[in-house]
Coordinates of C-alpha atoms and ligand atoms in Angstrom, one line a residue:
X234 CA 10.4 27.6 4.9
X235 CA 11.5 24.0 5.0
X236 CA 10.2 21.3 2.7
X237 CA 9.5 17.7 3.4
X238 CA 7.7 15.0 2.3
X239 CA 3.9 14.8 3.5
X240 CA 3.4 11.7 5.7
X241 CA -0.2 12.4 6.7
X242 CA -2.2 15.2 5.5
X243 CA -3.5 18.2 7.3
X244 CA -2.6 21.6 8.7
X245 CA -1.3 22.3 12.3
X246 CA 0.3 25.0 14.3
X247 CA 1.8 25.0 17.7
X248 CA 5.0 25.3 19.7
X249 CA 7.7 22.9 19.1
X250 CA 8.7 20.1 21.5
X251 CA 11.9 18.5 20.6
X252 CA 12.0 14.8 21.3
X253 CA 15.4 13.9 22.2
X254 CA 16.3 10.2 23.2
X255 CA 18.9 8.9 25.5
X256 CA 21.0 6.4 23.8
X257 CA 21.5 3.1 25.7
X258 CA 25.2 2.2 25.8
X259 CA 26.1 -1.5 25.4
X260 CA 29.6 -2.6 26.7
X261 CA 31.1 -6.0 25.7
X262 CA 32.0 -8.3 28.6
X263 CA 33.2 -11.7 29.1
X264 CA 30.8 -14.1 30.4
X265 CA 31.6 -17.8 31.2
X266 CA 28.1 -18.7 32.2
X267 CA 26.8 -19.3 28.8
X268 CA 23.4 -21.0 29.7
X269 CA 22.8 -18.1 32.1
X270 CA 23.0 -15.5 29.3
X271 CA 20.9 -17.5 27.0
X272 CA 18.2 -17.9 29.9
X273 CA 18.4 -13.9 30.4
X274 CA 17.7 -13.5 26.6
X275 CA 14.7 -15.8 26.7
X276 CA 13.3 -13.9 29.8
X277 CA 13.8 -10.8 28.2
X278 CA 12.1 -11.7 25.0
X279 CA 9.1 -13.0 26.9
X280 CA 9.0 -9.7 28.8
X281 CA 9.1 -7.7 25.6
X282 CA 6.6 -9.6 24.1
X283 CA 4.2 -9.0 26.9
X284 CA 5.0 -5.3 26.8
X285 CA 4.3 -5.2 23.0
X286 CA 0.8 -7.1 23.5
X287 CA -0.1 -4.4 26.0
X288 CA 0.8 -1.7 23.8
X289 CA -1.3 -3.5 21.0
X290 CA -4.2 -4.0 23.3
X291 CA -4.3 -0.4 24.5
X292 CA -4.3 1.3 21.1
X293 CA -7.6 1.4 19.5
X294 CA -8.9 -1.6 17.5
X295 CA -7.3 -0.3 14.5
X296 CA -6.2 -2.8 12.1
X297 CA -3.1 -1.1 10.7
X298 CA -1.6 -0.4 14.0
X299 CA -2.4 -3.8 15.2
X300 CA -0.5 -5.3 12.0
X301 CA 2.5 -2.9 13.0
X302 CA 2.9 -4.4 16.6
X303 CA 2.2 -7.9 15.1
X304 CA 5.4 -7.3 12.9
X305 CA 7.3 -6.2 16.0
X306 CA 6.4 -9.5 17.6
X307 CA 7.5 -11.5 14.3
X308 CA 10.9 -9.6 14.8
X309 CA 11.3 -10.5 18.5
X310 CA 10.3 -14.2 17.8
X311 CA 12.5 -14.5 14.7
X312 CA 14.2 -18.0 15.3
X313 CA 17.3 -17.0 13.0
X314 CA 17.7 -13.9 15.0
X315 CA 17.6 -15.8 18.4
X316 CA 19.9 -18.6 16.9
X317 CA 22.4 -16.0 15.8
X318 CA 22.7 -14.3 19.2
X319 CA 22.9 -17.7 21.1
X320 CA 25.9 -18.7 18.7
X321 CA 27.5 -15.4 19.5
X322 CA 27.2 -16.0 23.2
X323 CA 28.4 -19.5 23.0
X324 CA 31.4 -18.9 20.4
X325 CA 32.7 -15.5 21.9
X326 CA 31.6 -16.0 25.6
X327 CA 30.1 -12.5 25.5
X328 CA 27.3 -10.9 27.4
X329 CA 23.9 -11.2 26.0
X330 CA 23.3 -7.5 25.4
X331 CA 26.5 -7.2 23.3
X332 CA 25.5 -10.3 21.3
X333 CA 22.1 -8.8 20.5
X334 CA 23.3 -5.6 19.7
X335 CA 25.8 -7.2 17.2
X336 CA 23.2 -9.3 15.5
X337 CA 20.6 -6.5 15.2
X338 CA 23.4 -4.2 13.6
X339 CA 23.8 -6.9 11.1
X340 CA 20.2 -6.9 10.2
X341 CA 20.1 -3.0 10.3
X342 CA 22.8 -3.0 7.9
X343 CA 21.2 -5.5 5.6
X344 CA 18.1 -3.7 5.5
X345 CA 20.2 -0.3 4.7
X346 CA 21.8 -1.7 1.8
X347 CA 18.7 -2.9 0.3
X348 CA 17.5 -1.1 -2.9
X349 CA 14.1 -0.5 -1.7
X350 CA 12.6 2.5 0.4
X351 CA 10.0 0.3 1.8
X352 CA 12.4 -2.1 3.4
X353 CA 14.7 0.8 4.6
X354 CA 12.1 2.3 6.5
X355 CA 11.6 -1.2 8.3
X356 CA 14.6 -0.2 10.0
X357 CA 12.9 2.1 12.5
X358 CA 10.8 -1.0 13.6
X359 CA 14.1 -3.1 14.2
X360 CA 15.5 -0.3 16.2
X361 CA 12.1 0.0 18.3
X362 CA 12.2 -3.6 19.1
X363 CA 15.9 -3.5 19.8
X364 CA 15.7 -0.6 22.5
X365 CA 12.6 -2.3 24.1
X366 CA 14.3 -5.6 24.5
X367 CA 17.6 -4.0 25.5
X368 CA 15.9 -1.9 28.3
X369 CA 14.6 -5.4 29.8
X370 CA 18.1 -6.9 29.7
X371 CA 19.7 -3.7 31.3
X372 CA 16.7 -3.2 33.6
X373 CA 16.4 0.3 32.6
X374 CA 13.0 2.3 32.0
X375 CA 12.1 3.6 28.6
X376 CA 11.3 7.1 28.5
X377 CA 7.7 5.9 27.4
X378 CA 5.7 9.1 28.5
X379 CA 6.1 12.2 26.8
X380 CA 4.4 14.7 29.5
X381 CA 2.5 17.3 28.0
X382 CA 0.3 19.9 29.2
X383 CA -0.2 22.2 26.3
X384 CA -0.3 21.9 22.4
X385 CA 2.7 21.1 20.6
X386 CA 4.2 19.7 17.4
X387 CA 6.7 17.3 17.9
X388 CA 10.1 17.7 16.3
X389 CA 12.5 14.5 16.3
X390 CA 15.0 13.1 14.3
X391 CA 12.9 10.0 13.8
X392 CA 9.8 8.5 15.6
X393 CA 9.5 4.7 16.2
X394 CA 6.0 3.3 16.2
X395 CA 6.2 3.1 19.9
X396 CA 7.0 6.8 20.0
X397 CA 3.8 7.3 17.9
X398 CA 1.6 5.1 19.8
X399 CA 2.0 7.1 23.0
X400 CA 1.3 10.4 21.4
X401 CA -1.5 12.1 23.0
X402 CA -3.9 13.4 20.3
X403 CA -5.0 16.1 22.7
X404 CA -1.8 17.8 22.8
X405 CA 0.1 16.7 19.9
X406 CA -1.1 18.6 16.9
X407 CA 1.5 17.2 14.4
X408 CA 5.1 15.8 14.2
X409 CA 8.1 16.6 11.8
X410 CA 11.1 14.3 11.5
X411 CA 14.5 14.5 9.9
X412 CA 14.2 11.1 8.3
X413 CA 11.7 8.6 7.3
X414 CA 9.4 8.2 4.5
X415 CA 5.8 7.7 3.6
X416 CA 5.6 4.0 4.2
X417 CA 7.4 4.2 7.7
X418 CA 5.1 2.5 10.4
X419 CA 5.0 5.8 12.5
X420 CA 3.6 7.6 9.4
X421 CA 1.0 5.0 9.0
X422 CA 0.0 5.5 12.5
X423 CA 0.1 9.0 12.2
X424 CA -2.6 8.7 9.3
X425 CA -4.8 6.4 11.4
X426 CA -4.7 8.7 14.3
X427 CA -5.3 11.7 11.8
X428 CA -2.4 13.5 13.1
X429 CA -0.6 15.5 10.1
X430 CA 3.0 15.0 9.7
X431 CA 5.9 15.8 7.5
X432 CA 8.9 13.5 7.2
X433 CA 12.4 13.5 5.6
X434 CA 13.3 17.2 6.1
X435 CA 16.7 16.2 6.7
X436 CA 17.7 18.7 9.4
X437 CA 14.5 20.2 11.1
X438 CA 16.1 19.1 14.6
X439 CA 19.1 21.3 13.8
X440 CA 16.8 24.2 12.7
X441 CA 14.1 24.4 15.4
X442 CA 14.3 25.2 19.1
X443 CA 11.9 24.1 21.8
X444 CA 9.2 26.7 22.1
X445 CA 9.8 28.1 18.4
X446 CA 6.2 28.5 16.9
X447 CA 5.8 26.2 14.0
X448 CA 3.1 26.0 11.1
X449 CA 3.0 22.4 9.7
X450 CA 1.5 22.5 6.3
X451 CA 0.8 18.9 5.5
X452 CA -0.8 19.8 2.2
X453 CA 2.0 21.3 0.4
X454 CA 4.8 19.7 2.5
X455 CA 6.0 22.8 4.1
X456 CA 7.3 23.8 7.6
X457 CA 7.4 27.3 8.7
X458 CA 9.4 28.4 11.9
X459 CA 8.2 31.6 13.8
X460 CA 6.1 32.8 10.8
X461 CA 4.6 36.3 10.6
X462 CA 1.2 37.0 12.2
X463 CA -0.2 37.4 8.8
X464 CA 0.9 33.9 7.7
X465 CA -0.7 32.3 10.9
X466 CA -4.0 34.1 10.1
X467 CA -3.7 32.7 6.5
X468 CA -3.2 29.2 7.7
X469 CA -6.1 29.6 10.3
X470 CA -8.6 30.2 7.5
X471 CA -6.8 27.5 5.3
X472 CA -7.2 24.9 8.2
X473 CA -10.9 25.7 8.6
X474 CA -11.5 25.5 4.7
X475 CA -9.6 22.1 4.7
X476 CA -11.4 20.5 7.7
X477 CA -14.9 21.7 6.2
X478 CA -14.1 19.9 2.8
X479 CA -13.0 16.8 4.6
X480 CA -16.3 16.6 6.7
X481 CA -18.3 17.1 3.5
X482 CA -16.3 14.0 1.9
X483 CA -16.8 12.0 4.9
X484 CA -20.5 12.5 4.7
X485 CA -20.3 10.4 1.4
X486 CA -18.2 7.5 2.9
X487 CA -21.3 5.0 3.2
X488 CA -23.2 6.4 0.1
X489 CA -23.5 4.7 -3.2
X490 CA -21.8 6.6 -6.1
X491 CA -24.5 7.9 -8.5
X492 CA -24.7 10.5 -11.1
X493 CA -27.2 13.3 -11.2
X494 CA -29.4 11.1 -13.5
X495 CA -29.3 8.2 -11.1
X496 CA -26.8 6.0 -13.0
X497 CA -24.7 4.0 -10.4
X498 CA -21.1 3.2 -10.8
X499 CA -18.8 1.4 -8.2
X500 CA -15.6 2.9 -6.8
X501 CA -12.9 0.6 -5.6
X502 CA -9.4 0.8 -4.2
X503 CA -6.2 -0.5 -5.5
X504 CA -4.0 -2.1 -2.7
X505 CA -0.4 -3.7 -2.7
X506 CA -0.4 -5.0 0.9
X507 CA -2.2 -5.5 4.2
X508 CA -1.1 -2.2 5.4
X509 CA -3.3 -0.5 2.9
X510 CA -6.6 -1.9 4.2
X511 CA -7.4 0.8 6.8
X512 CA -7.1 3.5 4.2
X513 CA -9.5 1.5 2.1
X514 CA -12.0 1.2 4.8
X515 CA -11.5 4.7 6.0
X516 CA -12.2 6.0 2.3
X517 CA -15.4 4.2 1.7
X518 CA -14.3 1.9 -1.1
X519 CA -17.1 -0.4 -2.4
X520 CA -14.4 -2.9 -3.3
X521 CA -10.8 -3.8 -3.8
X522 CA -10.7 -3.6 -7.6
X523 CA -6.8 -4.7 -7.7
X524 CA -4.9 -6.3 -5.1
X525 CA -1.2 -6.3 -6.6
X526 CA -0.2 -9.6 -5.1
X527 CA 3.5 -9.2 -6.4
X528 CA 4.2 -7.4 -3.2
X529 CA 3.8 -10.4 -1.0
X530 CA 6.6 -11.9 -3.1
X531 CA 8.9 -8.8 -2.9
X532 CA 11.2 -7.8 -0.2
X533 CA 12.1 -11.2 0.9
X534 CA 14.6 -14.0 0.2
X535 CA 12.3 -16.7 -1.0
X536 CA 9.1 -17.4 -2.4
X537 CA 6.1 -16.9 0.0
X538 CA 4.6 -20.6 0.7
X539 CA 0.8 -21.5 0.4
X540 CA 0.1 -20.9 4.0
X541 CA 1.7 -17.3 4.0
X542 CA -0.2 -16.4 0.9
X543 CA -3.4 -17.8 2.2
X544 CA -3.2 -15.8 5.5
X545 CA -2.6 -12.8 3.7
X546 CA -5.6 -13.3 1.1
X547 CA -7.7 -14.3 4.1
X548 CA -7.1 -10.9 6.0
X549 CA -7.8 -8.8 3.0
X550 CA -11.2 -10.9 2.2
X551 CA -12.2 -10.8 6.0
X552 CA -11.5 -7.2 6.5
X553 CA -13.7 -6.1 3.3
X554 CA -16.6 -8.1 4.9
X555 CA -18.0 -9.5 1.8
X556 CA -17.5 -6.5 -0.4
X557 CA -15.9 -7.7 -3.7
X558 CA -12.0 -8.2 -3.5
X559 CA -10.4 -8.8 -7.0
X560 CA -7.0 -10.7 -6.5
X561 CA -4.8 -10.3 -9.4
X562 CA -2.4 -13.2 -9.9
X563 CA 1.3 -12.7 -9.7
X564 CA 2.5 -9.8 -12.1
X565 CA 6.3 -10.1 -11.6
X566 CA 8.6 -8.9 -14.6
X567 CA 8.8 -5.4 -16.2
X568 CA 9.6 -3.0 -13.4
X569 CA 9.2 -5.5 -10.5
X570 CA 11.9 -7.8 -10.0
X571 CA 12.3 -10.7 -7.7
X572 CA 16.0 -11.2 -7.3
X573 CA 15.6 -14.7 -5.7
X574 CA 13.9 -16.0 -8.9
X575 CA 17.0 -15.3 -10.9
X576 CA 15.2 -14.6 -14.1
X577 CA 17.3 -14.0 -17.2
X578 CA 18.5 -10.6 -17.9
X579 CA 16.2 -9.0 -20.8
X580 CA 16.8 -6.1 -23.2
X581 CA 13.2 -5.1 -22.8
X582 CA 11.8 -6.5 -19.8
X583 CA 8.4 -4.8 -20.4
X584 CA 8.0 -6.9 -23.5
X585 CA 9.5 -10.0 -21.9
X586 CA 8.9 -12.8 -19.5
X587 CA 6.5 -11.2 -17.2
X588 CA 3.2 -11.7 -15.2
X589 CA 0.8 -14.5 -16.7
X590 CA 3.7 -15.6 -19.4
X591 CA 6.1 -16.5 -16.4
X592 CA 3.3 -18.0 -14.4
X593 CA 2.2 -20.5 -17.1
X594 CA 5.8 -21.4 -17.5
X595 CA 6.7 -22.0 -13.8
X596 CA 3.5 -23.9 -13.2
X597 CA 4.4 -25.0 -9.5
X598 CA 4.7 -21.3 -8.6
X599 CA 1.5 -20.3 -10.1
X600 CA -0.4 -23.4 -8.5
X601 CA 0.8 -22.5 -5.2
X602 CA -0.5 -18.9 -5.5
X603 CA -3.9 -20.2 -6.9
X604 CA -4.2 -22.9 -4.0
X605 CA -3.9 -20.1 -1.6
X606 CA -6.2 -17.8 -3.3
X607 CA -8.9 -20.4 -3.8
X608 CA -8.6 -21.4 -0.2
X609 CA -9.2 -18.1 0.9
X610 CA -12.5 -17.7 -1.2
X611 CA -14.6 -18.8 1.7
X612 CA -13.6 -15.8 3.9
X613 CA -15.3 -13.1 1.7
X614 CA -16.2 -12.3 -1.9
X615 CA -13.3 -13.3 -3.9
X616 CA -12.9 -12.5 -7.8
X617 CA -9.6 -13.5 -9.6
X618 CA -8.0 -12.0 -12.5
X619 CA -5.0 -12.7 -14.8
X620 CA -2.3 -9.9 -15.7
X621 CA -1.0 -9.3 -19.0
X622 CA -3.4 -11.6 -21.1
X623 CA -2.4 -11.2 -24.9
X624 CA -4.2 -14.1 -26.6
X625 CA -7.3 -16.1 -26.0
X626 CA -5.3 -19.2 -25.4
X627 CA -3.4 -17.7 -22.4
X628 CA -6.7 -16.9 -20.8
X629 CA -8.5 -20.1 -21.5
X630 CA -5.3 -22.0 -20.2
X631 CA -5.1 -19.9 -17.1
X632 CA -8.8 -20.4 -16.3
X633 CA -8.6 -24.0 -17.0
X634 CA -5.8 -24.3 -14.5
X635 CA -7.5 -22.5 -12.0
X636 CA -10.4 -24.7 -12.1
X637 CA -8.2 -27.7 -12.0
X638 CA -6.6 -26.4 -8.8
X639 CA -10.1 -25.9 -7.6
X640 CA -11.1 -29.7 -8.2
X641 CA -7.9 -30.7 -6.5
X642 CA -8.6 -28.8 -3.4
X643 CA -12.2 -29.9 -3.2
X644 CA -10.7 -33.5 -3.5
X645 CA -8.4 -32.8 -0.5
X646 CA -11.4 -31.8 1.5
X647 CA -11.2 -27.9 1.6
X648 CA -14.3 -25.9 1.1
X649 CA -14.0 -23.4 -2.0
X650 CA -16.5 -20.7 -2.8
X651 CA -18.9 -21.6 -5.7
X652 CA -19.0 -17.8 -6.9
X653 CA -15.8 -16.8 -7.8
X654 CA -15.8 -14.7 -10.9
X655 CA -12.8 -15.0 -13.1
X656 CA -11.7 -12.1 -15.2
X657 CA -8.7 -10.5 -16.9
X658 CA -6.7 -7.3 -17.3
X659 CA -6.8 -5.7 -20.3
X660 CA -3.4 -4.1 -20.8
X661 CA -2.2 -5.5 -24.0
X662 CA -3.7 -4.1 -27.2
X663 CA -4.0 -7.4 -28.8
X664 CA -6.6 -8.3 -26.2
X665 CA -8.3 -5.1 -26.2
X666 CA -8.8 -5.3 -30.0
X667 CA -10.4 -8.8 -29.5
X668 CA -12.4 -7.9 -26.6
X669 CA -15.6 -9.1 -28.3
X670 CA -14.2 -12.7 -28.4
X671 CA -12.9 -12.6 -25.0
X672 CA -16.0 -11.3 -23.6
X673 CA -17.7 -14.6 -24.0
X674 CA -15.1 -16.3 -21.8
X675 CA -14.6 -13.9 -19.0
X676 CA -16.7 -12.8 -16.2
X677 CA -15.3 -9.3 -16.3
X678 CA -12.6 -7.1 -17.7
X679 CA -10.3 -4.7 -15.8
X680 CA -8.7 -2.2 -18.0
X681 CA -5.0 -1.7 -16.9
X682 CA -4.3 1.7 -18.5
X683 CA -0.8 2.1 -17.2
X684 CA 0.4 -0.8 -19.3
X685 CA -2.3 -0.3 -22.1
X686 CA -1.1 3.1 -22.9
X687 CA 2.7 2.0 -22.8
X688 CA 1.8 -0.7 -25.4
X689 CA -0.5 1.4 -27.6
X690 CA 1.9 4.1 -28.0
X691 CA 5.1 1.7 -27.9
X692 CA 6.6 4.0 -25.1
X693 CA 8.1 2.6 -22.1
X694 CA 6.2 3.7 -19.1
X695 CA 9.7 4.2 -17.3
X696 CA 11.5 6.3 -19.7
X697 CA 11.1 10.1 -19.2
X698 CA 12.4 10.5 -22.6
X699 CA 9.1 9.3 -24.0
X700 CA 6.8 10.4 -21.3
X701 CA 5.0 12.8 -23.7
X702 CA 3.6 9.5 -25.1
X703 CA 1.7 8.8 -21.8
X704 CA -1.7 10.1 -23.4
X705 CA -4.7 8.7 -21.8
X706 CA -6.8 11.3 -23.5
X707 CA -5.8 10.4 -27.0
X708 CA -8.8 9.2 -29.1
X709 CA -6.9 5.9 -30.1
X710 CA -6.8 4.9 -26.5
X711 CA -10.4 6.1 -26.0
X712 CA -11.6 4.0 -28.9
X713 CA -9.9 0.7 -27.4
X714 CA -11.6 1.5 -24.0
X715 CA -14.9 2.0 -25.8
X716 CA -14.5 -1.2 -27.7
X717 CA -13.7 -3.2 -24.7
X718 CA -16.7 -1.7 -22.8
X719 CA -19.1 -2.2 -25.6
X720 CA -17.9 -5.8 -26.1
X721 CA -18.4 -6.8 -22.4
X722 CA -22.0 -5.1 -22.2
X723 CA -23.1 -7.0 -25.3
X724 CA -22.2 -10.3 -23.4
X725 CA -23.7 -8.8 -20.1
X726 CA -20.3 -8.8 -18.5
X727 CA -18.9 -5.7 -16.6
X728 CA -15.8 -3.4 -16.9
X729 CA -13.6 -2.0 -14.4
X730 CA -10.6 0.1 -14.8
X731 CA -7.6 -0.1 -12.4
X732 CA -4.9 1.9 -14.2
X733 CA -4.0 5.3 -12.7
X734 CA -6.4 6.9 -15.4
X735 CA -9.3 5.6 -13.4
X736 CA -8.6 8.1 -10.7
X737 CA -8.0 11.0 -12.8
X738 CA -10.6 13.7 -12.3
X739 CA -10.5 14.9 -15.7
X740 CA -10.7 11.3 -17.3
X741 CA -13.7 10.2 -14.9
X742 CA -16.3 11.9 -16.9
X743 CA -15.2 10.7 -20.3
X744 CA -15.0 7.1 -18.7
X745 CA -18.5 7.4 -17.3
X746 CA -19.4 8.6 -20.8
X747 CA -18.1 5.4 -22.4
X748 CA -20.0 3.3 -20.1
X749 CA -17.4 2.0 -17.5
X750 CA -19.1 0.2 -14.8
X751 CA -16.2 0.4 -12.0
X752 CA -13.2 2.4 -11.3
X753 CA -10.5 1.3 -9.1
X754 CA -7.9 3.9 -7.7
X755 CA -5.8 5.1 -4.9
X756 CA -8.0 5.1 -1.7
X757 CA -7.5 8.6 -1.2
X758 CA -9.3 9.5 -4.4
X759 CA -12.3 7.6 -3.8
X760 CA -14.4 10.3 -1.7
X761 CA -13.4 13.2 -4.0
X762 CA -14.3 11.2 -7.1
X763 CA -17.6 10.0 -5.5
X764 CA -18.3 13.9 -5.0
X765 CA -17.3 14.5 -8.5
X766 CA -19.6 11.9 -10.0
X767 CA -22.5 13.0 -7.8
X768 CA -22.4 16.3 -10.1
X769 CA -22.2 14.7 -13.3
X770 CA -25.0 13.8 -15.6
X771 CA -24.5 10.4 -17.8
X772 CA -26.6 11.2 -20.6
X773 CA -24.6 14.4 -21.3
X774 CA -21.3 12.6 -20.8
X775 CA -22.3 10.0 -23.2
X776 CA -22.7 12.6 -26.0
X777 CA -19.3 14.2 -25.1
X778 CA -17.5 11.0 -25.0
X779 CA -18.8 10.2 -28.5
X780 CA -17.6 13.6 -29.6
X781 CA -14.1 12.9 -28.1
X782 CA -13.8 9.6 -30.0
X783 CA -13.8 11.7 -33.3
X784 CA -11.0 13.9 -32.4
X785 CA -7.7 13.6 -33.7
X786 CA -5.4 14.4 -30.7
X787 CA -5.3 14.1 -27.1
X788 CA -5.0 17.9 -26.7
X789 CA -8.3 18.4 -28.7
X790 CA -10.0 16.0 -26.3
X791 CA -8.8 17.6 -23.2
X792 CA -9.8 21.0 -24.7
X793 CA -13.4 19.6 -25.3
X794 CA -13.6 18.4 -21.8
X795 CA -12.7 21.7 -20.3
X796 CA -14.9 23.7 -22.7
X797 CA -17.6 21.5 -21.1
X798 CA -16.6 22.4 -17.7
X799 CA -15.5 19.1 -16.7
Ligands
LIG25 C1 -2.1 -1.2 -15.2 O1 -1.1 -1.6 -16.0 O2 -2.6 -0.4 -15.4 C2 -2.1 -1.8 -13.8 C3 -2.8 -1.6 -13.0 O3 -1.2 -2.7 -13.5 P1 0.3 -2.5 -12.9 O4 0.4 -0.9 -12.7 O5 0.5 -3.1 -11.6 O6 1.2 -2.8 -14.1
LIG26 MG1 -0.2 -3.5 -15.7

């Protein structure tokens, strides 16, 4: 058995098809006609753009896939890249293929050395565009079609988005690669095609021969080569069971989330980038309960400007078609760094200069983001919240600044929505304790348990040596949550939770019992949570939650929940 990372969930079995790619050789040649080489480059760019647009149009109208090929267009149109190729041609008098390869290699090395998996996985996109453009320059045909006439599992060192785009779902039952990670674009596409895949096996291409029989277990991240008949039979029934459960969940996609005794709660999704939206829509989210905007600021070399941010927020709001989207303002610091901001080194970054503390200090940076968010408000149902609020003054000043920015935009002639709710994250115990006062000033609370737990137990959430203190079920935390919920309800305000606890199936019944109105979680947890909630009784849970509040330890609370079959 070989282990790998699950890219796209599911079970598949079929014969292996090894996908090998011919490398295109690039030779260095002296060229005197510089202008001609530059012209060839421009023509190749145009032809490549046309080809990428064709692929994009041929694919289903899937937002994620469209975004992937849009990113390829951005690479091909990158003015810096084009300028660098031109400079090499001019100075070294070399052929355009060689100049292009040199520049692309520089980009690939830059990405390889980044300390960030997501950026490393963009290398496959750069290579994809590189091969496509090179084939235009050299006038060679890309091996675009994989001709299949029977069911297979593709085995490859890596798959580019273009490779994945041409996979015929009728015959390709799954794919397994040596390299790649969960956020590579081919994996994102596999998920939207609903083809199971396992990536990062290191050496699957060395272990499998074409024609070997393969079981791809995309539930446990395992691959079996030429398994026994018994194992094949076992997996056949596992597959039927898995698909049946999935169908049952999909039935709930467009339904409301209600308990047995008809109490309604809302289930939203947490997102970090536009790439997550398709998953949110596929999983029946009623809202986006947390858009972590810091990801727009990461993996780049300078701050995103107002226009870039505006277009990202607009896309998210539009794609949710009037369902609520809570945009959280920048939460940088702690474990999320922005190297280009050159923030001072801190001994305790989680207790330091982060999130709203930094935004209220770097007011121009904050204003740019608020302008972009507010301008996007006309494209959907926007709500805004501030992270890491510790004092009432921080909230009031932030809200005031947002309202002033809104005035400024209106004076400049922009249309801004009149119904933007303004809330705050409750993730600092000081704010949780004063929730009754905050409740008079906010439109809603969103409890960030990831931070609230680390600050309540004084235990760094990144430090494994103190991970036993990550205790969502500790009565002290439950009491804080209860105080926040009760305080909000007294003022007719609503409370969401967007920390990891909200998607924990053992925590959901207690949270409903405590009166939480909304849950925001990883999109994949939404349908299973909706199913779970439809079998719960809120009146009973209210009693169980009250009993939990009287316990002394997290273990006792967990025992109580298990005893109640929750
Ligand atoms: C939280 O603290 O629970 C939260 C949702 O914010 P983040 O994980 O982004 O700090
Ligand atoms: Mg937080």
